[in-house]
């Protein structure tokens, strides 16, 4: 009987831990996706800034 209760608790706790692990995994995936989007945005902005500065230098030389 005690063994049965122990196994029941084990099943309940393992389901609980599975839920926690699933939630942590989902949060981790969302975090990785947002960090990737932020990084791509920062890289794009720096490239655009560099291009604009380069174009300004070319325009100044032509004038």
Tab-separated table of N, CA and C in Angstrom, residues 1-14:
chain	number	residue	atom	x	y	z
A	1	UNK	N	0.831	-1.200	0.000
A	1	UNK	CA	0.000	0.000	0.000
A	1	UNK	C	0.866	1.251	0.000
A	2	UNK	N	1.871	1.274	0.871
A	2	UNK	CA	2.773	2.436	0.938
A	2	UNK	C	3.518	2.580	-0.387
A	3	UNK	N	3.928	1.437	-0.963
A	3	UNK	CA	4.621	1.455	-2.241
A	3	UNK	C	3.722	2.035	-3.330
A	4	UNK	N	2.439	1.676	-3.298
A	4	UNK	CA	1.470	2.175	-4.278
A	4	UNK	C	1.334	3.695	-4.160
A	5	UNK	N	1.210	4.207	-2.925
A	5	UNK	CA	1.106	5.653	-2.697
A	5	UNK	C	2.374	6.340	-3.193
A	6	UNK	N	3.521	5.726	-2.912
A	6	UNK	CA	4.796	6.295	-3.358
A	6	UNK	C	4.832	6.425	-4.879
A	7	UNK	N	4.387	5.368	-5.588
A	7	UNK	CA	4.397	5.410	-7.043
A	7	UNK	C	3.389	6.424	-7.582
A	8	UNK	N	2.229	6.541	-6.910
A	8	UNK	CA	1.242	7.543	-7.314
A	8	UNK	C	1.838	8.949	-7.193
A	9	UNK	N	2.479	9.219	-6.054
A	9	UNK	CA	3.123	10.528	-5.863
A	9	UNK	C	4.211	10.755	-6.900
A	10	UNK	N	4.960	9.696	-7.212
A	10	UNK	CA	6.023	9.794	-8.209
A	10	UNK	C	5.449	10.172	-9.571
A	11	UNK	N	4.322	9.548	-9.945
A	11	UNK	CA	3.684	9.868	-11.226
A	11	UNK	C	3.196	11.313	-11.233
A	12	UNK	N	2.560	11.747	-10.135
A	12	UNK	CA	2.058	13.129	-10.051
A	12	UNK	C	3.224	14.106	-10.162
A	13	UNK	N	4.298	13.859	-9.393
A	13	UNK	CA	5.436	14.774	-9.420
A	13	UNK	C	6.140	14.757	-10.775
A	14	UNK	N	6.221	13.593	-11.422
A	14	UNK	CA	6.886	13.548	-12.722
A	14	UNK	C	6.078	14.338	-13.749
